[in-house]
PDB file of C-alpha atoms in Angstrom:
ATOM      1  CA  MET A   1      87.583 108.013  99.281  1.00  0.00           C
ATOM      2  CA  LYS A   2      85.579 106.787  96.275  1.00  0.00           C
ATOM      3  CA  ASN A   3      81.794 106.698  96.463  1.00  0.00           C
ATOM      4  CA  ARG A   4      80.410 103.232  96.075  1.00  0.00           C
ATOM      5  CA  GLU A   5      76.931 102.627  94.724  1.00  0.00           C
ATOM      6  CA  ILE A   6      74.877 100.568  97.148  1.00  0.00           C
ATOM      7  CA  SER A   7      73.076  97.843  95.245  1.00  0.00           C
ATOM      8  CA  LEU A   8      71.275  94.670  96.198  1.00  0.00           C
ATOM      9  CA  PRO A   9      72.460  91.282  94.940  1.00  0.00           C
ATOM     10  CA  PRO A  10      70.251  90.141  92.037  1.00  0.00           C
ATOM     11  CA  VAL A  11      68.258  87.424  93.841  1.00  0.00           C
ATOM     12  CA  PRO A  12      67.206  89.625  96.808  1.00  0.00           C
ATOM     13  CA  ALA A  13      66.444  92.397  94.286  1.00  0.00           C
ATOM     14  CA  VAL A  14      63.966  90.171  92.409  1.00  0.00           C
ATOM     15  CA  LEU A  15      62.383  88.953  95.656  1.00  0.00           C
ATOM     16  CA  LEU A  16      62.026  92.559  96.850  1.00  0.00           C
ATOM     17  CA  ALA A  17      60.454  93.494  93.506  1.00  0.00           C
ATOM     18  CA  ILE A  18      57.905  90.678  93.906  1.00  0.00           C
ATOM     19  CA  ILE A  19      57.064  91.800  97.448  1.00  0.00           C
ATOM     20  CA  SER A  20      56.776  95.415  96.263  1.00  0.00           C
ATOM     21  CA  VAL A  21      54.260  94.485  93.545  1.00  0.00           C
ATOM     22  CA  GLN A  22      52.127  92.399  95.899  1.00  0.00           C
ATOM     23  CA  CYS A  23      52.186  95.063  98.627  1.00  0.00           C
ATOM     24  CA  GLY A  24      51.014  97.469  95.947  1.00  0.00           C
ATOM     25  CA  ALA A  25      48.119  95.124  95.142  1.00  0.00           C
ATOM     26  CA  ALA A  26      47.193  95.022  98.836  1.00  0.00           C
ATOM     27  CA  ILE A  27      47.183  98.835  98.990  1.00  0.00           C
ATOM     28  CA  ALA A  28      45.066  98.927  95.833  1.00  0.00           C
ATOM     29  CA  LYS A  29      42.418  96.695  97.373  1.00  0.00           C
ATOM     30  CA  THR A  30      42.047  99.006 100.382  1.00  0.00           C
ATOM     31  CA  LEU A  31      41.115 101.805  97.948  1.00  0.00           C
ATOM     32  CA  PHE A  32      38.328  99.837  96.248  1.00  0.00           C
ATOM     33  CA  PRO A  33      35.552 100.728  98.763  1.00  0.00           C
ATOM     34  CA  THR A  34      36.184 104.448  98.155  1.00  0.00           C
ATOM     35  CA  ILE A  35      37.105 104.824  94.479  1.00  0.00           C
ATOM     36  CA  GLY A  36      36.371 101.368  93.049  1.00  0.00           C
ATOM     37  CA  ALA A  37      38.531  98.940  91.097  1.00  0.00           C
ATOM     38  CA  ALA A  38      38.426 100.977  87.857  1.00  0.00           C
ATOM     39  CA  GLY A  39      39.164 104.209  89.747  1.00  0.00           C
ATOM     40  CA  THR A  40      42.141 102.604  91.491  1.00  0.00           C
ATOM     41  CA  ALA A  41      43.463 101.159  88.218  1.00  0.00           C
ATOM     42  CA  SER A  42      43.022 104.569  86.563  1.00  0.00           C
ATOM     43  CA  MET A  43      44.947 106.327  89.312  1.00  0.00           C
ATOM     44  CA  ARG A  44      47.771 103.784  89.302  1.00  0.00           C
ATOM     45  CA  ILE A  45      48.161 103.681  85.505  1.00  0.00           C
ATOM     46  CA  GLY A  46      47.709 107.441  85.142  1.00  0.00           C
ATOM     47  CA  ILE A  47      50.340 108.344  87.748  1.00  0.00           C
ATOM     48  CA  SER A  48      52.727 105.656  86.466  1.00  0.00           C
ATOM     49  CA  ALA A  49      52.344 107.006  82.925  1.00  0.00           C
ATOM     50  CA  LEU A  50      53.068 110.538  84.119  1.00  0.00           C
ATOM     51  CA  ILE A  51      56.176 109.424  86.040  1.00  0.00           C
ATOM     52  CA  LEU A  52      57.531 107.419  83.083  1.00  0.00           C
ATOM     53  CA  LEU A  53      56.797 110.139  80.516  1.00  0.00           C
ATOM     54  CA  LEU A  54      58.622 112.709  82.655  1.00  0.00           C
ATOM     55  CA  ALA A  55      61.514 110.301  83.254  1.00  0.00           C
ATOM     56  CA  TYR A  56      62.075 109.187  79.634  1.00  0.00           C
ATOM     57  CA  ARG A  57      60.487 112.030  77.603  1.00  0.00           C
ATOM     58  CA  PRO A  58      59.866 109.966  74.448  1.00  0.00           C
ATOM     59  CA  ASN A  59      59.756 111.900  71.165  1.00  0.00           C
ATOM     60  CA  LEU A  60      56.364 110.788  69.832  1.00  0.00           C
ATOM     61  CA  LYS A  61      56.985 112.481  66.482  1.00  0.00           C
ATOM     62  CA  ALA A  62      60.066 110.310  65.905  1.00  0.00           C
ATOM     63  CA  ILE A  63      58.203 107.018  66.366  1.00  0.00           C
ATOM     64  CA  THR A  64      57.911 105.132  63.070  1.00  0.00           C
ATOM     65  CA  LEU A  65      54.766 103.483  61.682  1.00  0.00           C
ATOM     66  CA  GLN A  66      56.279 100.042  62.363  1.00  0.00           C
ATOM     67  CA  GLN A  67      56.854 100.993  66.012  1.00  0.00           C
ATOM     68  CA  TRP A  68      53.338 102.455  66.386  1.00  0.00           C
ATOM     69  CA  LYS A  69      51.812  99.179  65.126  1.00  0.00           C
ATOM     70  CA  ILE A  70      53.346  97.326  68.067  1.00  0.00           C
ATOM     71  CA  VAL A  71      53.649  99.892  70.847  1.00  0.00           C
ATOM     72  CA  ILE A  72      49.920 100.783  70.731  1.00  0.00           C
ATOM     73  CA  PRO A  73      48.614  97.199  71.228  1.00  0.00           C
ATOM     74  CA  TYR A  74      51.458  96.684  73.733  1.00  0.00           C
ATOM     75  CA  GLY A  75      50.155  99.590  75.821  1.00  0.00           C
ATOM     76  CA  LEU A  76      46.511  98.574  75.408  1.00  0.00           C
ATOM     77  CA  SER A  77      47.265  95.020  76.582  1.00  0.00           C
ATOM     78  CA  LEU A  78      49.113  96.457  79.588  1.00  0.00           C
ATOM     79  CA  GLY A  79      46.157  98.671  80.486  1.00  0.00           C
ATOM     80  CA  ALA A  80      43.579  95.898  79.987  1.00  0.00           C
ATOM     81  CA  MET A  81      45.661  93.478  82.068  1.00  0.00           C
ATOM     82  CA  ASN A  82      45.803  95.866  85.024  1.00  0.00           C
ATOM     83  CA  LEU A  83      42.152  96.948  84.854  1.00  0.00           C
ATOM     84  CA  ILE A  84      40.794  93.398  84.613  1.00  0.00           C
ATOM     85  CA  PHE A  85      43.155  92.147  87.324  1.00  0.00           C
ATOM     86  CA  TYR A  86      41.910  94.853  89.714  1.00  0.00           C
ATOM     87  CA  ILE A  87      38.323  93.823  88.965  1.00  0.00           C
ATOM     88  CA  ALA A  88      39.359  90.242  89.781  1.00  0.00           C
ATOM     89  CA  ILE A  89      40.944  91.050  93.154  1.00  0.00           C
ATOM     90  CA  GLU A  90      37.884  93.100  94.067  1.00  0.00           C
ATOM     91  CA  LYS A  91      35.905  89.850  93.944  1.00  0.00           C
ATOM     92  CA  ILE A  92      38.346  87.102  94.995  1.00  0.00           C
ATOM     93  CA  PRO A  93      41.447  86.889  97.263  1.00  0.00           C
ATOM     94  CA  ILE A  94      44.625  88.369  95.772  1.00  0.00           C
ATOM     95  CA  GLY A  95      46.614  85.145  96.139  1.00  0.00           C
ATOM     96  CA  LEU A  96      44.083  83.191  94.088  1.00  0.00           C
ATOM     97  CA  ALA A  97      43.798  85.933  91.464  1.00  0.00           C
ATOM     98  CA  VAL A  98      47.573  85.983  90.931  1.00  0.00           C
ATOM     99  CA  THR A  99      47.617  82.177  90.816  1.00  0.00           C
ATOM    100  CA  LEU A 100      44.969  82.116  88.070  1.00  0.00           C
ATOM    101  CA  GLU A 101      46.595  85.011  86.216  1.00  0.00           C
ATOM    102  CA  PHE A 102      49.908  83.120  86.165  1.00  0.00           C
ATOM    103  CA  VAL A 103      48.354  80.389  84.035  1.00  0.00           C
ATOM    104  CA  GLY A 104      48.543  82.708  80.988  1.00  0.00           C
ATOM    105  CA  PRO A 105      52.336  83.106  80.953  1.00  0.00           C
ATOM    106  CA  LEU A 106      52.752  79.434  81.894  1.00  0.00           C
ATOM    107  CA  LEU A 107      50.782  78.269  78.840  1.00  0.00           C
ATOM    108  CA  LEU A 108      52.655  80.779  76.691  1.00  0.00           C
ATOM    109  CA  ALA A 109      56.011  79.417  77.884  1.00  0.00           C
ATOM    110  CA  ILE A 110      55.218  75.882  76.758  1.00  0.00           C
ATOM    111  CA  ALA A 111      53.023  76.721  73.747  1.00  0.00           C
ATOM    112  CA  GLY A 112      53.760  74.498  70.769  1.00  0.00           C
ATOM    113  CA  SER A 113      55.696  71.957  72.815  1.00  0.00           C
ATOM    114  CA  LYS A 114      55.026  68.263  72.210  1.00  0.00           C
ATOM    115  CA  ARG A 115      57.119  66.958  75.100  1.00  0.00           C
ATOM    116  CA  LEU A 116      55.454  64.812  77.754  1.00  0.00           C
ATOM    117  CA  VAL A 117      57.043  66.758  80.621  1.00  0.00           C
ATOM    118  CA  ASP A 118      55.409  70.000  79.434  1.00  0.00           C
ATOM    119  CA  TYR A 119      52.000  68.330  79.330  1.00  0.00           C
ATOM    120  CA  CYS A 120      52.625  67.267  82.926  1.00  0.00           C
ATOM    121  CA  TRP A 121      53.171  70.887  83.983  1.00  0.00           C
ATOM    122  CA  VAL A 122      49.955  71.907  82.208  1.00  0.00           C
ATOM    123  CA  MET A 123      48.064  69.143  84.016  1.00  0.00           C
ATOM    124  CA  LEU A 124      49.477  70.270  87.369  1.00  0.00           C
ATOM    125  CA  ALA A 125      48.383  73.856  86.674  1.00  0.00           C
ATOM    126  CA  ALA A 126      44.963  72.566  85.585  1.00  0.00           C
ATOM    127  CA  ILE A 127      44.626  70.728  88.900  1.00  0.00           C
ATOM    128  CA  GLY A 128      45.357  74.034  90.630  1.00  0.00           C
ATOM    129  CA  ILE A 129      42.578  75.757  88.657  1.00  0.00           C
ATOM    130  CA  LEU A 130      40.129  72.965  89.457  1.00  0.00           C
ATOM    131  CA  LEU A 131      40.923  73.341  93.157  1.00  0.00           C
ATOM    132  CA  ILE A 132      40.028  77.044  92.953  1.00  0.00           C
ATOM    133  CA  ALA A 133      36.838  76.465  90.939  1.00  0.00           C
ATOM    134  CA  PRO A 134      33.614  77.831  92.535  1.00  0.00           C
ATOM    135  CA  TRP A 135      32.203  74.352  93.198  1.00  0.00           C
ATOM    136  CA  THR A 136      34.884  73.816  95.871  1.00  0.00           C
ATOM    137  CA  ASN A 137      34.107  77.058  97.716  1.00  0.00           C
ATOM    138  CA  ASP A 138      30.888  79.091  97.634  1.00  0.00           C
ATOM    139  CA  ARG A 139      32.678  82.299  98.678  1.00  0.00           C
ATOM    140  CA  LEU A 140      34.518  82.574  95.366  1.00  0.00           C
ATOM    141  CA  ASP A 141      32.889  84.762  92.721  1.00  0.00           C
ATOM    142  CA  PRO A 142      32.919  83.115  89.245  1.00  0.00           C
ATOM    143  CA  ILE A 143      33.278  86.554  87.630  1.00  0.00           C
ATOM    144  CA  GLY A 144      36.433  87.146  89.677  1.00  0.00           C
ATOM    145  CA  ILE A 145      37.861  83.823  88.512  1.00  0.00           C
ATOM    146  CA  ILE A 146      37.065  84.576  84.858  1.00  0.00           C
ATOM    147  CA  CYS A 147      38.593  88.064  85.151  1.00  0.00           C
ATOM    148  CA  ALA A 148      41.795  86.649  86.673  1.00  0.00           C
ATOM    149  CA  LEU A 149      42.142  84.157  83.805  1.00  0.00           C
ATOM    150  CA  LEU A 150      41.391  86.919  81.268  1.00  0.00           C
ATOM    151  CA  ALA A 151      44.059  89.104  82.897  1.00  0.00           C
ATOM    152  CA  GLY A 152      46.470  86.206  82.379  1.00  0.00           C
ATOM    153  CA  ALA A 153      45.584  86.150  78.668  1.00  0.00           C
ATOM    154  CA  PHE A 154      46.358  89.866  78.385  1.00  0.00           C
ATOM    155  CA  TRP A 155      49.580  89.274  80.350  1.00  0.00           C
ATOM    156  CA  SER A 156      50.619  86.741  77.695  1.00  0.00           C
ATOM    157  CA  ALA A 157      49.844  89.269  74.941  1.00  0.00           C
ATOM    158  CA  TYR A 158      51.840  91.894  76.840  1.00  0.00           C
ATOM    159  CA  ILE A 159      54.844  89.522  77.033  1.00  0.00           C
ATOM    160  CA  VAL A 160      54.741  88.715  73.304  1.00  0.00           C
ATOM    161  CA  LEU A 161      54.296  92.344  72.247  1.00  0.00           C
ATOM    162  CA  GLY A 162      56.928  93.503  74.761  1.00  0.00           C
ATOM    163  CA  GLY A 163      59.435  91.114  73.201  1.00  0.00           C
ATOM    164  CA  LYS A 164      58.670  92.494  69.740  1.00  0.00           C
ATOM    165  CA  ILE A 165      58.788  96.181  70.651  1.00  0.00           C
ATOM    166  CA  SER A 166      62.053  95.748  72.592  1.00  0.00           C
ATOM    167  CA  LYS A 167      63.766  94.741  69.333  1.00  0.00           C
ATOM    168  CA  ILE A 168      62.806  97.892  67.424  1.00  0.00           C
ATOM    169  CA  MET A 169      62.466 100.587  70.114  1.00  0.00           C
ATOM    170  CA  ASN A 170      64.388 101.880  73.126  1.00  0.00           C
ATOM    171  CA  ASP A 171      63.121 100.171  76.300  1.00  0.00           C
ATOM    172  CA  GLY A 172      62.401 103.394  78.197  1.00  0.00           C
ATOM    173  CA  TYR A 173      60.617 104.975  75.233  1.00  0.00           C
ATOM    174  CA  ALA A 174      58.594 101.798  74.642  1.00  0.00           C
ATOM    175  CA  VAL A 175      57.466 101.470  78.265  1.00  0.00           C
ATOM    176  CA  SER A 176      56.586 105.151  78.683  1.00  0.00           C
ATOM    177  CA  THR A 177      54.747 105.351  75.333  1.00  0.00           C
ATOM    178  CA  GLY A 178      52.959 102.079  76.022  1.00  0.00           C
ATOM    179  CA  MET A 179      51.921 103.314  79.458  1.00  0.00           C
ATOM    180  CA  LEU A 180      50.446 106.415  77.810  1.00  0.00           C
ATOM    181  CA  PHE A 181      48.073 104.251  75.755  1.00  0.00           C
ATOM    182  CA  ALA A 182      47.356 102.096  78.804  1.00  0.00           C
ATOM    183  CA  ALA A 183      46.226 105.270  80.596  1.00  0.00           C
ATOM    184  CA  LEU A 184      44.079 106.350  77.626  1.00  0.00           C
ATOM    185  CA  LEU A 185      42.324 102.970  77.767  1.00  0.00           C
ATOM    186  CA  VAL A 186      41.816 102.767  81.537  1.00  0.00           C
ATOM    187  CA  LEU A 187      41.037 106.383  82.544  1.00  0.00           C
ATOM    188  CA  PRO A 188      37.562 106.496  80.929  1.00  0.00           C
ATOM    189  CA  PHE A 189      36.505 103.483  83.030  1.00  0.00           C
ATOM    190  CA  GLY A 190      37.613 105.321  86.177  1.00  0.00           C
ATOM    191  CA  PHE A 191      35.440 108.322  85.301  1.00  0.00           C
ATOM    192  CA  LEU A 192      32.484 106.150  84.208  1.00  0.00           C
ATOM    193  CA  GLU A 193      32.584 104.351  87.557  1.00  0.00           C
ATOM    194  CA  SER A 194      32.584 107.817  89.229  1.00  0.00           C
ATOM    195  CA  GLY A 195      35.203 106.575  91.678  1.00  0.00           C
ATOM    196  CA  LEU A 196      37.575 109.419  90.809  1.00  0.00           C
ATOM    197  CA  ASP A 197      34.912 111.889  91.987  1.00  0.00           C
ATOM    198  CA  ASN A 198      35.802 110.842  95.551  1.00  0.00           C
ATOM    199  CA  LEU A 199      39.510 111.550  95.091  1.00  0.00           C
ATOM    200  CA  THR A 200      41.131 113.460  97.987  1.00  0.00           C
ATOM    201  CA  PRO A 201      44.754 114.561  98.581  1.00  0.00           C
ATOM    202  CA  LYS A 202      45.193 111.592 100.945  1.00  0.00           C
ATOM    203  CA  LEU A 203      43.867 109.128  98.367  1.00  0.00           C
ATOM    204  CA  PHE A 204      46.020 110.714  95.681  1.00  0.00           C
ATOM    205  CA  GLY A 205      49.061 110.250  97.949  1.00  0.00           C
ATOM    206  CA  MET A 206      48.149 106.570  98.303  1.00  0.00           C
ATOM    207  CA  GLY A 207      47.871 106.442  94.516  1.00  0.00           C
ATOM    208  CA  VAL A 208      51.420 107.752  94.179  1.00  0.00           C
ATOM    209  CA  ALA A 209      52.611 105.091  96.654  1.00  0.00           C
ATOM    210  CA  LEU A 210      50.689 102.492  94.647  1.00  0.00           C
ATOM    211  CA  ALA A 211      52.315 103.614  91.386  1.00  0.00           C
ATOM    212  CA  LEU A 212      55.772 103.480  92.967  1.00  0.00           C
ATOM    213  CA  LEU A 213      55.273 100.076  94.609  1.00  0.00           C
ATOM    214  CA  SER A 214      53.590  98.484  91.599  1.00  0.00           C
ATOM    215  CA  SER A 215      55.623 100.033  88.783  1.00  0.00           C
ATOM    216  CA  ALA A 216      58.634 102.268  89.452  1.00  0.00           C
ATOM    217  CA  ILE A 217      60.374 100.319  92.259  1.00  0.00           C
ATOM    218  CA  PRO A 218      59.900  96.743  90.918  1.00  0.00           C
ATOM    219  CA  PHE A 219      60.721  97.841  87.354  1.00  0.00           C
ATOM    220  CA  THR A 220      64.037  99.331  88.530  1.00  0.00           C
ATOM    221  CA  LEU A 221      64.926  96.326  90.681  1.00  0.00           C
ATOM    222  CA  GLU A 222      64.066  93.822  87.955  1.00  0.00           C
ATOM    223  CA  MET A 223      66.043  95.682  85.302  1.00  0.00           C
ATOM    224  CA  LYS A 224      69.130  95.646  87.533  1.00  0.00           C
ATOM    225  CA  ALA A 225      68.685  91.952  88.349  1.00  0.00           C
ATOM    226  CA  LEU A 226      68.156  90.946  84.709  1.00  0.00           C
ATOM    227  CA  GLY A 227      71.610  92.238  83.871  1.00  0.00           C
ATOM    228  CA  LYS A 228      73.188  89.825  86.369  1.00  0.00           C
ATOM    229  CA  LEU A 229      70.883  86.781  86.450  1.00  0.00           C
ATOM    230  CA  PRO A 230      70.395  84.068  83.813  1.00  0.00           C
ATOM    231  CA  PRO A 231      66.865  84.376  82.335  1.00  0.00           C
ATOM    232  CA  ARG A 232      65.940  80.913  83.615  1.00  0.00           C
ATOM    233  CA  THR A 233      66.853  81.810  87.207  1.00  0.00           C
ATOM    234  CA  PHE A 234      64.876  85.042  86.909  1.00  0.00           C
ATOM    235  CA  SER A 235      61.799  83.157  85.629  1.00  0.00           C
ATOM    236  CA  ILE A 236      61.982  80.623  88.456  1.00  0.00           C
ATOM    237  CA  LEU A 237      62.077  83.428  91.018  1.00  0.00           C
ATOM    238  CA  MET A 238      59.095  85.122  89.342  1.00  0.00           C
ATOM    239  CA  SER A 239      57.196  81.846  89.748  1.00  0.00           C
ATOM    240  CA  LEU A 240      57.032  82.631  93.460  1.00  0.00           C
ATOM    241  CA  GLU A 241      54.596  85.519  92.813  1.00  0.00           C
ATOM    242  CA  PRO A 242      51.379  83.583  93.632  1.00  0.00           C
ATOM    243  CA  ALA A 243      52.850  82.481  96.976  1.00  0.00           C
ATOM    244  CA  ALA A 244      54.096  86.016  97.734  1.00  0.00           C
ATOM    245  CA  ALA A 245      50.665  87.418  96.837  1.00  0.00           C
ATOM    246  CA  SER A 246      48.973  85.001  99.247  1.00  0.00           C
ATOM    247  CA  ILE A 247      51.364  85.902 102.080  1.00  0.00           C
ATOM    248  CA  CYS A 248      51.065  89.682 101.537  1.00  0.00           C
ATOM    249  CA  ALA A 249      47.258  89.455 101.347  1.00  0.00           C
ATOM    250  CA  PHE A 250      47.216  87.446 104.587  1.00  0.00           C
ATOM    251  CA  ILE A 251      49.454  89.966 106.402  1.00  0.00           C
ATOM    252  CA  PHE A 252      47.900  93.207 105.149  1.00  0.00           C
ATOM    253  CA  LEU A 253      44.301  92.240 104.329  1.00  0.00           C
ATOM    254  CA  HIS A 254      43.802  89.176 106.559  1.00  0.00           C
ATOM    255  CA  GLU A 255      42.720  87.121 103.537  1.00  0.00           C
ATOM    256  CA  ASN A 256      42.779  83.505 104.666  1.00  0.00           C
ATOM    257  CA  LEU A 257      42.945  80.685 102.136  1.00  0.00           C
ATOM    258  CA  SER A 258      41.451  77.243 102.644  1.00  0.00           C
ATOM    259  CA  PHE A 259      43.579  74.119 102.410  1.00  0.00           C
ATOM    260  CA  HIS A 260      42.353  73.470  98.846  1.00  0.00           C
ATOM    261  CA  GLU A 261      43.214  77.048  97.836  1.00  0.00           C
ATOM    262  CA  ILE A 262      46.706  76.850  99.344  1.00  0.00           C
ATOM    263  CA  LEU A 263      47.194  73.554  97.500  1.00  0.00           C
ATOM    264  CA  ALA A 264      46.099  75.282  94.273  1.00  0.00           C
ATOM    265  CA  VAL A 265      48.719  78.018  94.764  1.00  0.00           C
ATOM    266  CA  VAL A 266      51.404  75.364  95.354  1.00  0.00           C
ATOM    267  CA  CYS A 267      50.369  73.479  92.188  1.00  0.00           C
ATOM    268  CA  VAL A 268      50.683  76.561  89.976  1.00  0.00           C
ATOM    269  CA  VAL A 269      53.968  77.690  91.575  1.00  0.00           C
ATOM    270  CA  VAL A 270      55.509  74.220  91.085  1.00  0.00           C
ATOM    271  CA  ALA A 271      54.133  73.991  87.523  1.00  0.00           C
ATOM    272  CA  SER A 272      55.550  77.409  86.611  1.00  0.00           C
ATOM    273  CA  ALA A 273      58.959  76.722  88.171  1.00  0.00           C
ATOM    274  CA  GLY A 274      59.061  73.230  86.731  1.00  0.00           C
ATOM    275  CA  ALA A 275      58.217  74.423  83.225  1.00  0.00           C
ATOM    276  CA  THR A 276      61.047  76.928  83.473  1.00  0.00           C
ATOM    277  CA  LEU A 277      63.532  74.341  84.728  1.00  0.00           C
ATOM    278  CA  THR A 278      62.741  71.822  81.992  1.00  0.00           C
ATOM    279  CA  ALA A 279      62.270  74.317  79.153  1.00  0.00           C
ATOM    280  CA  LYS A 280      64.516  74.021  76.110  1.00  0.00           C
ATOM    281  CA  LYS A 281      67.160  76.684  75.924  1.00  0.00           C
TER     282      LYS A 281
END
């Protein structure tokens, strides 16, 4: 009898990847009181880098100057995105942080467009941001909001650089090498914050789980799904991330959102999905 590989259909695979990432974010936030946001980001990026380097074993000596010029900023943008996002979710609810972060890729997707429909999606996303603004809710930290938006800017840079490096370098080598530079950027902040001084075997085990949930598992699921799904369908599914983040944060961290905040999440999700649906091929 032939062995059959058990694999998820592409749509459930993407949805599971989204849930995995947001569960990872919830786990990360529980570590903040002990090792801090920078310490948690350092542990996640450091362990992820180690796993990827052992898995792909990139030959650093064989990397060309052209590849170095892209893979280094690619890795630095990845590290900055994760560090700043963790600082954001330390100060504001995860669902709102992901919603604000999503604005970066949304603006990137419709950059340069002169079509009225794209301006409509931008306006809808802007309404979502205004609904989250500190003047609607005193419990929201302005620094957290700024960090979430800044993380979105680095996410956009990561997308652009990732597209460039994928054309001139093997995917596995690019990701593992990029993650190495992400770790080199983030680790010093973890030590400066002194959060890593409190590291215990239990916390390290949670760090491994965090690295798997936030990197290894979703990366594998998404890669499998991308081979079977049209890019547009994949992008629409990824637009559900802010909603998934809000639900996971509510279940695991009991983070409740106000009506205005829930409406903001809906605005950004609809704007992101709508921009994908109406985008030119």
